[in-house]
XYZ file of C-alpha atoms in Angstrom:
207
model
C 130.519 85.093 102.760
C 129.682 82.452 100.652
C 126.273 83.061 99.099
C 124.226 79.935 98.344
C 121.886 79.119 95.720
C 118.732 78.788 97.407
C 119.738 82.247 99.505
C 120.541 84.021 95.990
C 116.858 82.787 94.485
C 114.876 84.018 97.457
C 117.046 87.112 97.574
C 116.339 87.586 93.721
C 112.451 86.699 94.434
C 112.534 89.296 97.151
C 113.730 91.992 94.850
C 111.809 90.950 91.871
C 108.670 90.913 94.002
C 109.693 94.009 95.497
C 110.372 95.906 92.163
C 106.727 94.774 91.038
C 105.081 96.359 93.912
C 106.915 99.663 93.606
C 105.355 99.515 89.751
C 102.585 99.425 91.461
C 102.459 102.133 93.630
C 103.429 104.356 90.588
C 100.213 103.434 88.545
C 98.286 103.706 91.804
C 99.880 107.385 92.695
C 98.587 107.987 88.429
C 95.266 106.565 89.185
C 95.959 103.383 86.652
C 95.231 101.253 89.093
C 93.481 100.522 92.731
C 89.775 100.548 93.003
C 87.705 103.699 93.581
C 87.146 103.605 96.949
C 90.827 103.291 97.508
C 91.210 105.734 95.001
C 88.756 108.418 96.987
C 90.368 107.832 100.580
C 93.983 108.665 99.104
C 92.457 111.879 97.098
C 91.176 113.020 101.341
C 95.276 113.533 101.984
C 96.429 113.627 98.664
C 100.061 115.345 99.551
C 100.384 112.670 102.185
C 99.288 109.857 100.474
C 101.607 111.048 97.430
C 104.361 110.706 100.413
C 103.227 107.160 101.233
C 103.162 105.585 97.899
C 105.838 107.410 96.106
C 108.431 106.884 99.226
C 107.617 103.178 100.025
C 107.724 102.478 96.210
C 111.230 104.268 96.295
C 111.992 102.562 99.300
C 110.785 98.713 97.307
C 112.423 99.690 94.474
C 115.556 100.554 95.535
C 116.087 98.147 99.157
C 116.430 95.057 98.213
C 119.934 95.566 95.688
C 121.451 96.798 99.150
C 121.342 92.964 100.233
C 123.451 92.147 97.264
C 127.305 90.941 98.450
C 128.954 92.037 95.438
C 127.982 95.883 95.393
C 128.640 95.886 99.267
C 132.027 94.848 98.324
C 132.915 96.260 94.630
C 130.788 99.591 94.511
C 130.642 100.485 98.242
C 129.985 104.374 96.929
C 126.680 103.395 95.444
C 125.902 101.046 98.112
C 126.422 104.546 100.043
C 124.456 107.115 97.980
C 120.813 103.790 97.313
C 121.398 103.661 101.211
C 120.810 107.325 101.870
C 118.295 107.597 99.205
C 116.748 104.363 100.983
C 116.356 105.736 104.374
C 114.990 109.399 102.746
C 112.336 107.556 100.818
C 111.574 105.554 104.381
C 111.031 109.318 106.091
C 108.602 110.591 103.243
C 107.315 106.923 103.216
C 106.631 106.357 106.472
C 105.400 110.033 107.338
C 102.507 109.436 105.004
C 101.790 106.098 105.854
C 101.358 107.151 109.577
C 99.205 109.916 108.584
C 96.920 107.227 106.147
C 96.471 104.887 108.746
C 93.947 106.867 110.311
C 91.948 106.623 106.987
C 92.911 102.810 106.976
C 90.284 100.199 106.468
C 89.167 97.693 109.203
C 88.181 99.972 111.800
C 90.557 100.705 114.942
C 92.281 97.305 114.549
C 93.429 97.862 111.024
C 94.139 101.437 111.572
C 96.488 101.043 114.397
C 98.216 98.146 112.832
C 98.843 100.678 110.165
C 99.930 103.230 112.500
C 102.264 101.187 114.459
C 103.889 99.690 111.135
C 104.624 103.457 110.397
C 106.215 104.478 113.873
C 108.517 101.194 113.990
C 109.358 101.712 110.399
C 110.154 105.586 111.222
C 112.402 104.036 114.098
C 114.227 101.257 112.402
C 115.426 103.381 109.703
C 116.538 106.343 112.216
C 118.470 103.412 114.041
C 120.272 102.147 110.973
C 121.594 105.616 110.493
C 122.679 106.760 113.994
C 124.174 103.444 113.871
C 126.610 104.022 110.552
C 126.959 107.657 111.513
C 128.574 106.106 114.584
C 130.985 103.936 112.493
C 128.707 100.786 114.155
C 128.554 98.780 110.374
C 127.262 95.630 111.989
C 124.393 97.484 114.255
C 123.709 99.508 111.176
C 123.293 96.215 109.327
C 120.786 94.527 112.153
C 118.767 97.948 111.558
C 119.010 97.999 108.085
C 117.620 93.776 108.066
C 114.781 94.829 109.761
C 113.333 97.944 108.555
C 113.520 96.167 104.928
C 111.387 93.399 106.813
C 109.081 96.369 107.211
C 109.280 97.701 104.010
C 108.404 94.244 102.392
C 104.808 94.324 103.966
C 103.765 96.453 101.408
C 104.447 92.821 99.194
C 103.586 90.274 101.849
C 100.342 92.800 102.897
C 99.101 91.727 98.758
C 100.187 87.916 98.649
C 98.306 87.541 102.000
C 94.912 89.935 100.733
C 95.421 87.220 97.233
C 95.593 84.233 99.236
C 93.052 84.810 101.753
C 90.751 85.643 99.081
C 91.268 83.009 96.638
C 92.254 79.924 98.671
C 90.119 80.562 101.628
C 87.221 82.534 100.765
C 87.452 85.159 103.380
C 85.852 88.591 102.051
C 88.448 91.654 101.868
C 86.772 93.336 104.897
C 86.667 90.497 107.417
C 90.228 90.020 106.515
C 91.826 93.789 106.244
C 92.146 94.227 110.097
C 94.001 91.118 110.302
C 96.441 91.520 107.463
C 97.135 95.243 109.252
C 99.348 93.274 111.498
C 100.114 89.928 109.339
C 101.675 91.947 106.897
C 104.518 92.976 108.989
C 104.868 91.149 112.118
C 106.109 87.847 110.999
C 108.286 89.914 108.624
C 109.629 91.414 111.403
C 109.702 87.824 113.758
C 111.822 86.609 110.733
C 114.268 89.294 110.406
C 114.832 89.004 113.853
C 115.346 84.853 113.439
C 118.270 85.643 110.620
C 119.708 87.710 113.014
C 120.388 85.730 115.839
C 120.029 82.250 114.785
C 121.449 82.844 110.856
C 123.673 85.705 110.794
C 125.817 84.024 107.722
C 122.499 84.456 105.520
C 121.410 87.625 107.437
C 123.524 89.764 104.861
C 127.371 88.421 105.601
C 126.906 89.305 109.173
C 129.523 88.066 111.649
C 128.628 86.497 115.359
Protein backbone atom coordinates (compact mmCIF):
# COMPACT_ATOMS: atom_id res chain seq x y z
CA UNK A 1 0.00 0.00 0.00
CA UNK A 2 1.10 3.21 -0.80
CA UNK A 3 0.95 5.43 2.27
CA UNK A 4 0.24 9.12 1.60
CA UNK A 5 1.33 12.15 3.22
CA UNK A 6 -1.66 13.52 4.66
CA UNK A 7 -2.57 9.65 5.93
CA UNK A 8 1.12 9.42 7.52
CA UNK A 9 0.55 13.07 9.45
CA UNK A 10 -2.81 12.13 10.91
CA UNK A 11 -1.49 8.66 11.63
CA UNK A 12 1.61 10.36 13.38
CA UNK A 13 -0.94 12.96 15.15
CA UNK A 14 -2.93 9.97 16.27
CA UNK A 15 -0.01 8.36 17.95
CA UNK A 16 1.56 11.46 19.22
CA UNK A 17 -1.77 12.43 20.74
CA UNK A 18 -2.19 9.06 21.89
CA UNK A 19 1.30 8.74 23.60
CA UNK A 20 0.43 12.13 25.49
CA UNK A 21 -2.64 10.79 27.00
CA UNK A 22 -1.08 7.55 28.20
CA UNK A 23 1.54 10.18 30.07
CA UNK A 24 -1.26 11.15 31.42
CA UNK A 25 -2.85 8.44 32.89
CA UNK A 26 0.56 7.60 34.57
CA UNK A 27 0.72 10.98 36.55
CA UNK A 28 -2.99 10.56 37.22
CA UNK A 29 -2.54 6.70 38.55
CA UNK A 30 0.67 8.82 40.88
CA UNK A 31 -1.73 11.44 41.88
CA UNK A 32 0.38 14.30 39.80
CA UNK A 33 -2.38 15.18 38.17
CA UNK A 34 -6.47 15.19 37.92
CA UNK A 35 -8.43 17.23 40.32
CA UNK A 36 -9.49 16.02 43.78
CA UNK A 37 -12.70 15.00 43.26
CA UNK A 38 -11.52 12.83 40.46
CA UNK A 39 -8.82 11.96 42.55
CA UNK A 40 -11.35 10.70 45.59
CA UNK A 41 -13.81 8.66 43.22
CA UNK A 42 -10.72 6.58 41.78
CA UNK A 43 -9.25 6.08 45.56
CA UNK A 44 -13.41 4.27 46.17
CA UNK A 45 -11.99 1.24 43.66
CA UNK A 46 -8.54 1.89 43.78
CA UNK A 47 -7.39 -1.80 42.37
CA UNK A 48 -9.89 -1.24 39.62
CA UNK A 49 -9.28 2.07 38.77
CA UNK A 50 -5.38 1.16 38.83
CA UNK A 51 -6.75 -1.46 36.03
CA UNK A 52 -8.47 1.32 34.07
CA UNK A 53 -5.79 3.84 33.82
CA UNK A 54 -2.73 1.76 33.78
CA UNK A 55 -4.32 -0.70 30.92
CA UNK A 56 -5.89 2.01 28.64
CA UNK A 57 -2.60 4.03 29.01
CA UNK A 58 -0.80 0.70 27.94
CA UNK A 59 -3.30 0.18 25.49
CA UNK A 60 -2.63 4.39 24.05
CA UNK A 61 0.74 3.94 24.35
CA UNK A 62 1.39 1.06 22.63
CA UNK A 63 -1.85 0.91 19.68
CA UNK A 64 -1.28 3.24 17.50
CA UNK A 65 2.63 1.89 16.16
CA UNK A 66 0.48 -1.30 15.18
CA UNK A 67 -1.03 0.97 12.27
CA UNK A 68 2.44 1.55 11.03
CA UNK A 69 3.05 -0.37 7.33
CA UNK A 70 6.60 -0.84 7.75
CA UNK A 71 6.69 -2.92 11.13
CA UNK A 72 3.61 -4.93 9.74
CA UNK A 73 5.88 -5.80 7.00
CA UNK A 74 9.71 -5.75 8.32
CA UNK A 75 9.27 -6.76 12.11
CA UNK A 76 6.06 -8.86 11.92
CA UNK A 77 7.42 -10.62 15.43
CA UNK A 78 7.04 -7.39 17.29
CA UNK A 79 4.03 -6.42 15.49
CA UNK A 80 3.05 -9.96 17.15
CA UNK A 81 4.28 -9.73 20.78
CA UNK A 82 2.72 -5.01 21.00
CA UNK A 83 -0.43 -6.89 19.56
CA UNK A 84 -0.79 -9.36 22.38
CA UNK A 85 0.40 -6.97 24.90
CA UNK A 86 -2.31 -4.56 23.19
CA UNK A 87 -5.27 -6.70 23.59
CA UNK A 88 -4.00 -7.76 27.49
CA UNK A 89 -3.80 -4.12 28.42
CA UNK A 90 -7.54 -3.78 26.63
CA UNK A 91 -8.78 -6.79 29.23
CA UNK A 92 -7.26 -5.05 32.44
CA UNK A 93 -8.33 -1.74 30.71
CA UNK A 94 -11.57 -2.31 29.96
CA UNK A 95 -12.41 -4.50 33.16
CA UNK A 96 -11.80 -1.42 35.23
CA UNK A 97 -13.32 0.96 33.13
CA UNK A 98 -16.64 -1.07 33.25
CA UNK A 99 -16.41 -1.32 36.88
CA UNK A 100 -15.70 2.91 37.09
CA UNK A 101 -18.49 3.71 35.09
CA UNK A 102 -20.78 3.16 37.78
CA UNK A 103 -18.84 5.89 39.75
CA UNK A 104 -18.89 7.98 36.41
CA UNK A 105 -20.02 11.54 36.43
CA UNK A 106 -23.26 12.79 34.72
CA UNK A 107 -25.69 10.70 36.35
CA UNK A 108 -27.23 7.48 34.52
CA UNK A 109 -26.53 8.99 31.07
CA UNK A 110 -22.84 9.41 31.57
CA UNK A 111 -22.51 6.28 33.50
CA UNK A 112 -23.94 4.00 30.97
CA UNK A 113 -22.15 5.65 28.16
CA UNK A 114 -19.19 4.64 30.19
CA UNK A 115 -20.38 1.26 30.70
CA UNK A 116 -21.28 0.49 27.23
CA UNK A 117 -17.81 1.97 25.91
CA UNK A 118 -16.32 -0.77 28.27
CA UNK A 119 -18.48 -3.86 27.08
CA UNK A 120 -17.95 -2.98 23.21
CA UNK A 121 -14.34 -2.33 23.90
CA UNK A 122 -14.18 -5.83 25.91
CA UNK A 123 -15.85 -7.28 22.62
CA UNK A 124 -13.88 -5.71 19.86
CA UNK A 125 -10.68 -6.75 21.23
CA UNK A 126 -11.96 -10.51 21.97
CA UNK A 127 -13.05 -10.37 18.17
CA UNK A 128 -9.69 -9.27 16.84
CA UNK A 129 -8.19 -12.25 18.53
CA UNK A 130 -10.60 -15.14 17.76
CA UNK A 131 -10.23 -13.67 14.46
CA UNK A 132 -6.12 -14.11 14.07
CA UNK A 133 -6.31 -17.24 16.17
CA UNK A 134 -8.45 -18.39 13.25
CA UNK A 135 -5.78 -17.42 10.63
CA UNK A 136 -8.72 -14.60 9.50
CA UNK A 137 -5.75 -11.53 9.12
CA UNK A 138 -8.19 -9.27 7.34
CA UNK A 139 -11.26 -9.82 10.00
CA UNK A 140 -8.62 -9.53 12.64
CA UNK A 141 -7.63 -6.23 11.04
CA UNK A 142 -11.50 -4.78 10.81
CA UNK A 143 -11.47 -5.72 14.72
CA UNK A 144 -8.31 -4.44 15.45
CA UNK A 145 -9.50 -0.69 13.38
CA UNK A 146 -12.17 -0.47 15.59
CA UNK A 147 -11.38 -1.27 19.05
CA UNK A 148 -8.36 1.37 18.56
CA UNK A 149 -11.37 3.75 17.55
CA UNK A 150 -12.40 2.87 21.09
CA UNK A 151 -9.33 3.17 22.68
CA UNK A 152 -8.78 6.76 21.21
CA UNK A 153 -11.83 8.15 23.27
CA UNK A 154 -9.80 8.36 26.09
CA UNK A 155 -8.03 11.41 23.62
CA UNK A 156 -11.09 12.57 21.73
CA UNK A 157 -13.18 12.28 25.41
CA UNK A 158 -10.29 15.48 26.49
CA UNK A 159 -10.19 17.53 23.10
CA UNK A 160 -14.05 17.49 23.26
CA UNK A 161 -14.21 18.35 27.51
CA UNK A 162 -11.27 21.40 26.11
CA UNK A 163 -13.34 22.53 23.39
CA UNK A 164 -16.65 22.57 24.87
CA UNK A 165 -15.28 24.46 27.64
CA UNK A 166 -13.25 27.01 26.03
CA UNK A 167 -14.98 27.72 22.69
CA UNK A 168 -18.48 27.29 23.83
CA UNK A 169 -18.81 27.98 27.36
CA UNK A 170 -20.64 24.93 28.42
CA UNK A 171 -19.77 24.04 32.24
CA UNK A 172 -17.99 20.47 32.73
CA UNK A 173 -21.20 19.02 34.29
CA UNK A 174 -23.82 19.99 31.73
CA UNK A 175 -21.44 18.62 29.25
CA UNK A 176 -19.95 15.18 30.93
CA UNK A 177 -23.11 13.07 30.08
CA UNK A 178 -22.84 14.06 26.60
CA UNK A 179 -19.17 13.54 25.97
CA UNK A 180 -19.91 9.80 27.70
CA UNK A 181 -21.10 8.93 24.29
CA UNK A 182 -19.30 11.71 21.94
CA UNK A 183 -16.17 10.41 22.94
CA UNK A 184 -16.54 7.16 21.27
CA UNK A 185 -19.35 6.91 18.98
CA UNK A 186 -18.23 8.94 16.09
CA UNK A 187 -14.87 7.23 16.70
CA UNK A 188 -16.47 4.24 16.18
CA UNK A 189 -18.97 5.70 13.02
CA UNK A 190 -15.50 6.57 11.50
CA UNK A 191 -13.71 3.41 11.86
CA UNK A 192 -16.50 1.83 10.43
CA UNK A 193 -16.45 4.59 7.25
CA UNK A 194 -12.52 3.50 6.57
CA UNK A 195 -13.66 0.23 6.49
CA UNK A 196 -16.08 0.02 3.94
CA UNK A 197 -15.79 3.09 1.98
CA UNK A 198 -11.61 3.49 2.43
CA UNK A 199 -10.14 0.22 2.99
CA UNK A 200 -6.68 1.42 1.14
CA UNK A 201 -6.24 3.99 4.18
CA UNK A 202 -8.00 1.62 6.68
CA UNK A 203 -4.48 -0.02 7.42
CA UNK A 204 -3.51 -1.65 3.74
CA UNK A 205 -6.73 -3.49 3.80
CA UNK A 206 -7.84 -5.20 0.58
CA UNK A 207 -11.71 -5.14 -0.85
Amino acid sequence: MVVTLSVRILLWLMIFSSILIAAHAVLFQAGLTGGQEFQQRFAEFPLYAAFHVLGSGVALLIGGFQFLPRLRARRIELHRWLGRSYLIAVLIGGVGGIVMATRAHGGLAGQFGFFLLGVVWLVSGWQAYAAVRRGDIQAHRVWMIRNFALTFAAVTLRLYLGLSQAVFGLTFDAFYPVVAWLCWVPNLIIAEWLIVAKPAMAWGLKR
